[in-house]
Amino acid sequence: MPPGPAGAQLTGGAPTGSSATSGPSTGSSATSGPSTGSSAASGPSAGSSATSGPSAGFSAAGGPAAGTELTVVVLSPTDPMTRGQLRRMADLARDEGHRVRWEEARGGTTAPFHTIGGLAGPLRRADRIVMGDPFSRYVQLLLTITRARDLVVVDDGTATMEFVAQLARGERLVRWHRKGGRPGPRDLLFAPVSSSARRRLTPSDRRRVEVFSSMPVTEIPDGVTVTANDFAWTRARFGPPRITQSADLVGTSLVETGVVDGDRYLEAVRNLAKAHGATRYFAHRRESTEKLHRLAVETGLEIVRPDLPLELIARRGPIGRTILSFPSTVVHTLPLALAGTGVRVAVCDIDPTWLTDTASPRAQGFLSGVTGTARDVHRLAAVSLA
């Protein structure tokens, strides 16, 4: 996170190459400006980038002019890998001179009440809110508290593309891999809060909405401002990395989210690694231990579980001369983070036959769109399975 505007930031969950990972550059940041702020981050979008780390989530800005200390409030998730990445990101925030407040927001039945009660005052007084995951129920609930006139979504995950498109079409906010399914009891119970959040995220003469992201956004709703994150802070803060002659492969949690069949995914990884000489596999923080053990045994790849978002890992190095990935956030973020290094990012499409019977009807089209809109990447033919 770059040195920047004063305020408080609430984060929770892990971003996909998001601004907490990449850090918007000063002067163009979604949180830049004269006012103070607070931000809360929710968890990562399921099925998103294999490695990118914790993202900024929900931010409330307001109060005196810039110069006040920025406070980062982490709404801690329960997943151990995500918590670990957030701990490291919190350390980076402290290194940049910001105060960090860690909230066990999901640590038991009463935890949400304590967290929301403690944040209610600051959120009501805030002039600006910055959120990293508008699909998060926690973030949507916090949105109902604020009266802020300035709302900013700061996220470099693939979910950003879906969020903006759904907002433009006036649809309910549903993660892409769940779209097409029937709403469950919890969805129906939470529907009023979700509808309220969507209305608050719709620009009006009383409310300004901005999206700060490196992801391509095509269907831009009327009144929404889109600002590009070019990862300038990441490049300035880390690297340049040492480049190895081998290839690295980036994993994905598409199996864990029920989109891709596990056996077909393992075979695709094996064939891809063999064809391109990959030696390391950077695991997504949500990949299961059992799956990763099987990958290591059956492919011979060295499994790496990053303790920081991949964009930062790649900038620190060493990193392979070629980075292989399936459709995910990193095919958009890594070319920006590694600009000028000579590292090639190559993406392998998901073959329709790899999808599970329960995958969302939109899965193939969405994943193809993630690949097709990526710039400065080399497209590989889908891996043929025996």
XYZ file of C-alpha atoms in Angstrom:
386
model
C 0.000 0.000 0.000
C 1.532 3.272 -1.037
C 1.964 6.251 1.157
C -1.044 8.283 0.365
C -4.187 9.856 1.629
C -5.026 10.129 5.231
C -7.772 7.990 6.652
C -8.620 4.586 7.968
C -8.855 1.454 5.920
C -10.803 -1.654 6.811
C -9.651 -4.778 5.091
C -10.751 -8.345 5.391
C -10.068 -11.274 3.143
C -7.522 -11.601 0.430
C -7.461 -9.503 -2.754
C -6.711 -10.716 -6.098
C -3.864 -8.514 -7.095
C -5.949 -5.807 -5.647
C -4.915 -2.399 -4.527
C -3.841 -3.687 -1.166
C -1.576 -5.891 -3.160
C -0.497 -3.532 -5.849
C -1.198 -0.266 -4.163
C -2.677 2.476 -6.258
C -0.079 5.038 -7.137
C -0.173 8.268 -5.249
C -2.223 10.844 -7.048
C -4.276 8.304 -8.954
C -5.289 6.092 -6.085
C -8.914 5.357 -5.474
C -8.350 6.691 -2.002
C -6.338 9.697 -2.935
C -7.732 13.066 -2.208
C -7.940 15.497 0.617
C -10.313 13.623 2.828
C -9.528 10.951 5.359
C -10.970 7.502 5.070
C -11.497 4.049 6.431
C -11.621 0.909 4.381
C -12.851 -2.622 4.900
C -11.834 -5.501 2.771
C -13.803 -8.651 2.279
C -12.538 -11.968 1.119
C -11.281 -12.831 -2.312
C -13.602 -13.703 -5.090
C -13.903 -17.408 -5.440
C -12.328 -18.811 -8.529
C -10.188 -15.776 -8.941
C -6.460 -15.480 -9.420
C -4.415 -18.349 -8.260
C -2.199 -16.354 -6.034
C -2.909 -12.718 -5.732
C -3.252 -11.768 -2.190
C -5.421 -9.880 0.175
C -7.270 -6.965 -1.296
C -8.581 -3.759 0.128
C -12.216 -3.989 0.840
C -14.448 -1.454 2.433
C -13.248 2.042 3.034
C -14.800 5.015 4.646
C -13.269 8.394 4.170
C -14.152 11.583 5.824
C -12.969 14.151 8.278
C -10.017 16.498 8.242
C -7.638 17.139 5.411
C -4.823 14.854 4.331
C -2.078 14.423 6.863
C -4.001 12.332 9.359
C -2.699 8.812 9.914
C -4.296 6.083 7.804
C -5.746 3.266 9.901
C -6.133 -0.153 8.283
C -8.807 -2.290 9.892
C -8.593 -5.949 8.854
C -11.829 -7.940 8.949
C -9.998 -11.204 9.343
C -11.223 -14.286 7.454
C -11.007 -17.827 8.836
C -8.962 -19.428 6.024
C -5.371 -19.901 7.320
C -3.628 -19.110 4.023
C -5.661 -15.939 3.524
C -5.006 -14.874 7.118
C -1.295 -15.409 6.573
C -1.224 -13.252 3.450
C -3.210 -10.553 5.234
C -0.743 -10.606 8.131
C 2.106 -9.987 5.691
C 0.140 -7.252 3.915
C -0.593 -5.667 7.284
C 3.152 -5.620 7.940
C 3.671 -3.818 4.612
C 1.038 -1.277 5.599
C 2.878 -0.651 8.864
C 6.137 -0.293 6.938
C 4.452 2.468 4.945
C 3.634 4.263 8.189
C -0.008 3.268 8.623
C -1.683 1.994 11.782
C -3.274 -1.472 11.501
C -6.216 -2.708 13.558
C -6.912 -6.454 13.261
C -10.559 -7.476 13.786
C -11.558 -11.123 14.334
C -14.747 -10.307 12.452
C -15.601 -13.944 11.814
C -14.356 -15.355 15.107
C -17.625 -16.665 16.539
C -21.342 -15.992 16.749
C -21.050 -12.611 18.452
C -17.990 -11.401 16.511
C -19.927 -9.669 13.689
C -21.998 -7.729 16.230
C -18.856 -6.485 18.020
C -17.165 -5.589 14.721
C -20.158 -3.806 13.217
C -20.891 -2.024 16.492
C -17.316 -0.765 16.673
C -17.330 0.458 13.082
C -20.800 2.005 13.003
C -19.700 5.425 14.262
C -16.764 5.911 11.872
C -18.809 4.650 8.920
C -21.668 7.060 9.631
C -19.242 9.968 9.826
C -17.309 9.010 6.703
C -17.420 11.006 3.474
C -15.763 8.270 1.404
C -16.045 4.480 1.418
C -13.557 2.235 -0.381
C -14.457 -1.428 -0.777
C -12.490 -4.300 -2.266
C -15.276 -6.858 -2.750
C -18.798 -5.570 -3.390
C -20.087 -9.170 -3.518
C -19.131 -9.765 0.126
C -22.130 -9.928 2.422
C -20.043 -8.336 5.163
C -19.229 -5.361 2.924
C -22.832 -5.089 1.735
C -24.020 -5.012 5.344
C -21.503 -2.303 6.242
C -22.670 -0.300 3.232
C -26.140 -0.001 4.762
C -24.618 1.901 7.691
C -22.786 4.626 5.811
C -24.128 7.880 4.424
C -20.971 8.561 2.439
C -21.340 10.517 -0.786
C -18.204 9.004 -2.341
C -17.992 5.227 -2.919
C -14.946 3.567 -4.491
C -14.486 -0.088 -5.453
C -10.777 -0.961 -5.364
C -10.155 -4.465 -6.684
C -8.121 -6.158 -9.402
C -10.021 -9.448 -9.285
C -12.007 -10.953 -12.137
C -15.122 -10.283 -10.071
C -14.706 -6.564 -10.809
C -15.646 -7.204 -14.445
C -18.817 -8.988 -13.364
C -19.699 -6.404 -10.729
C -19.612 -3.488 -13.163
C -21.587 -5.435 -15.787
C -24.261 -6.418 -13.252
C -24.480 -2.867 -11.989
C -24.925 -1.589 -15.556
C -27.730 -4.093 -16.192
C -29.427 -3.482 -12.856
C -29.021 -7.127 -11.824
C -28.594 -8.523 -8.314
C -24.966 -8.884 -7.260
C -24.007 -12.557 -7.693
C -20.525 -14.023 -8.145
C -20.037 -15.333 -11.680
C -19.475 -18.977 -10.699
C -22.791 -19.033 -8.806
C -24.866 -17.298 -11.458
C -27.585 -19.437 -12.979
C -28.230 -21.350 -9.772
C -31.311 -21.011 -7.622
C -30.970 -18.622 -4.645
C -30.601 -20.534 -1.388
C -32.314 -19.734 1.942
C -29.423 -17.500 3.053
C -29.567 -15.616 -0.269
C -33.275 -14.966 0.198
C -32.773 -13.893 3.809
C -29.996 -11.495 2.820
C -31.773 -10.192 -0.315
C -32.977 -6.890 1.259
C -29.432 -6.028 2.375
C -28.000 -6.941 -1.039
C -30.625 -4.819 -2.799
C -29.845 -1.891 -0.522
C -26.121 -2.244 -1.257
C -26.755 -2.318 -5.009
C -28.826 0.876 -4.765
C -26.051 2.569 -2.790
C -23.544 1.513 -5.429
C -25.652 3.113 -8.159
C -24.504 6.689 -8.908
C -26.941 9.525 -8.311
C -26.861 13.271 -7.805
C -26.202 12.518 -4.127
C -23.601 9.807 -4.557
C -20.421 9.389 -6.648
C -19.191 5.889 -7.548
C -15.691 5.055 -8.818
C -13.989 1.785 -9.789
C -10.202 1.595 -9.404
C -8.870 -1.536 -11.092
C -6.426 -3.007 -13.580
C -9.185 -5.222 -14.968
C -10.852 -4.366 -18.304
C -14.266 -2.813 -17.802
C -16.545 -2.554 -20.831
C -20.143 -2.098 -19.648
C -19.691 1.082 -17.637
C -22.884 2.250 -15.904
C -23.896 5.874 -16.377
C -22.177 8.046 -13.795
C -19.513 5.506 -12.759
C -15.902 6.700 -13.018
C -13.300 4.069 -13.931
C -9.651 4.679 -13.001
C -6.903 2.303 -14.174
C -4.469 0.756 -11.694
C -1.122 0.438 -13.501
C 0.780 -1.143 -10.569
C 3.212 1.774 -10.459
C 3.631 1.453 -6.681
C 4.413 -2.262 -6.916
C 7.099 -1.707 -9.561
C 8.624 1.156 -7.597
C 8.548 -0.694 -4.263
C 9.849 -4.122 -5.361
C 12.362 -5.534 -7.830
C 13.400 -5.764 -10.513
C 13.482 -9.549 -10.001
C 16.077 -12.119 -10.965
C 14.761 -14.074 -13.968
C 15.351 -17.850 -14.190
C 15.449 -19.844 -17.428
C 12.625 -22.190 -16.404
C 8.845 -21.703 -16.395
C 6.520 -21.255 -13.430
C 2.888 -22.362 -13.362
C 0.139 -20.475 -11.538
C -2.606 -22.529 -9.921
C -6.301 -21.794 -9.629
C -9.133 -22.637 -7.234
C -11.597 -23.488 -10.019
C -11.727 -27.067 -8.739
C -12.523 -25.905 -5.197
C -15.327 -23.650 -6.458
C -16.899 -26.534 -8.372
C -16.226 -25.164 -11.858
C -13.557 -27.582 -13.149
C -13.302 -31.358 -12.642
C -10.381 -32.285 -10.374
C -9.014 -35.170 -12.441
C -9.097 -33.180 -15.675
C -7.413 -30.229 -13.969
C -4.583 -32.414 -12.697
C -4.057 -33.906 -16.152
C -4.059 -30.431 -17.727
C -1.426 -29.207 -15.231
C 0.737 -32.264 -15.888
C 0.595 -31.807 -19.680
C 1.131 -28.039 -19.495
C 4.161 -28.384 -17.198
C 5.693 -31.062 -19.404
C 5.165 -29.099 -22.624
C 6.745 -25.902 -21.266
C 9.312 -27.205 -18.781
C 7.629 -25.758 -15.689
C 9.272 -26.641 -12.380
C 7.257 -24.697 -9.795
C 3.516 -24.445 -9.097
C 2.352 -21.312 -7.251
C -0.760 -22.437 -5.390
C -3.895 -20.396 -4.951
C -4.491 -19.714 -1.275
C -7.820 -21.607 -1.491
C -6.497 -24.787 -3.063
C -6.922 -27.817 -0.823
C -3.958 -29.557 0.773
C -5.092 -32.897 -0.628
C -5.211 -31.591 -4.187
C -1.783 -29.962 -3.897
C -0.253 -33.141 -2.469
C -1.630 -35.100 -5.408
C -0.256 -32.504 -7.843
C 3.203 -32.752 -6.304
C 3.240 -36.561 -6.387
C 1.813 -36.978 -9.898
C 3.495 -34.056 -11.696
C 6.818 -33.639 -9.865
C 6.230 -29.892 -9.582
C 7.536 -28.001 -6.567
C 4.449 -26.650 -4.802
C 4.872 -23.099 -3.497
C 2.283 -21.576 -1.176
C 3.035 -17.818 -1.354
C 2.811 -15.751 1.799
C 2.308 -12.611 -0.298
C 0.242 -11.839 -3.416
C 1.877 -13.246 -6.550
C 2.423 -9.786 -8.009
C 4.740 -9.025 -5.097
C 6.348 -12.462 -5.147
C 7.095 -12.067 -8.865
C 8.568 -8.572 -8.413
C 10.817 -9.768 -5.581
C 11.941 -12.832 -7.587
C 13.361 -15.118 -8.571
C 10.662 -15.763 -11.168
C 10.570 -17.910 -14.315
C 11.119 -16.405 -17.732
C 7.687 -17.757 -18.658
C 4.675 -17.751 -16.322
C 1.889 -20.160 -17.306
C -1.648 -19.581 -16.072
C -5.221 -20.631 -16.593
C -7.792 -17.817 -16.944
C -7.494 -15.733 -13.783
C -6.683 -12.305 -12.473
C -2.935 -12.740 -12.913
C -3.153 -12.722 -16.715
C -4.154 -9.071 -16.293
C -2.036 -8.047 -13.305
C 1.304 -9.789 -13.890
C 2.049 -8.082 -17.246
C 1.628 -4.755 -15.431
C 3.645 -5.727 -12.361
C 6.442 -7.237 -14.519
C 6.491 -4.606 -17.258
C 9.989 -4.130 -18.642
C 11.429 -7.333 -17.150
C 11.126 -9.531 -20.253
C 8.986 -12.135 -18.455
C 6.353 -13.681 -20.716
C 2.886 -14.447 -19.332
C 1.068 -17.237 -21.180
C -2.546 -18.293 -20.595
C -4.138 -21.651 -21.347
C -7.895 -21.622 -21.911
C -10.229 -23.931 -20.008
C -11.575 -26.581 -22.366
C -15.399 -26.938 -22.084
C -14.967 -30.669 -21.422
C -13.138 -29.875 -18.161
C -16.214 -28.214 -16.632
C -18.281 -30.043 -14.033
C -21.958 -30.834 -14.493
C -22.758 -28.321 -11.754
C -20.719 -25.444 -13.222
C -22.625 -22.227 -13.868
C -23.980 -21.921 -17.426
C -21.935 -18.727 -17.671
C -18.633 -20.300 -16.638
C -17.152 -20.996 -20.085
C -18.089 -17.603 -21.512
C -16.815 -15.751 -18.476
C -13.482 -17.581 -18.408
C -13.016 -17.035 -22.140
C -13.695 -13.353 -21.579
C -11.020 -13.188 -18.881
C -8.485 -14.553 -21.361
C -9.711 -12.647 -24.400
C -9.536 -9.253 -22.716
C -6.026 -9.739 -21.299
C -3.296 -7.582 -22.837
C 0.373 -8.441 -23.305
C -0.156 -12.174 -22.763
C 0.571 -15.104 -25.039
C -2.446 -17.332 -25.676
C -1.823 -21.060 -25.641
C -4.017 -23.646 -27.270
C -6.088 -25.590 -24.753
C -4.201 -28.587 -23.425
C -5.415 -31.807 -25.039
C -6.225 -34.554 -22.525
C -5.951 -38.237 -23.262
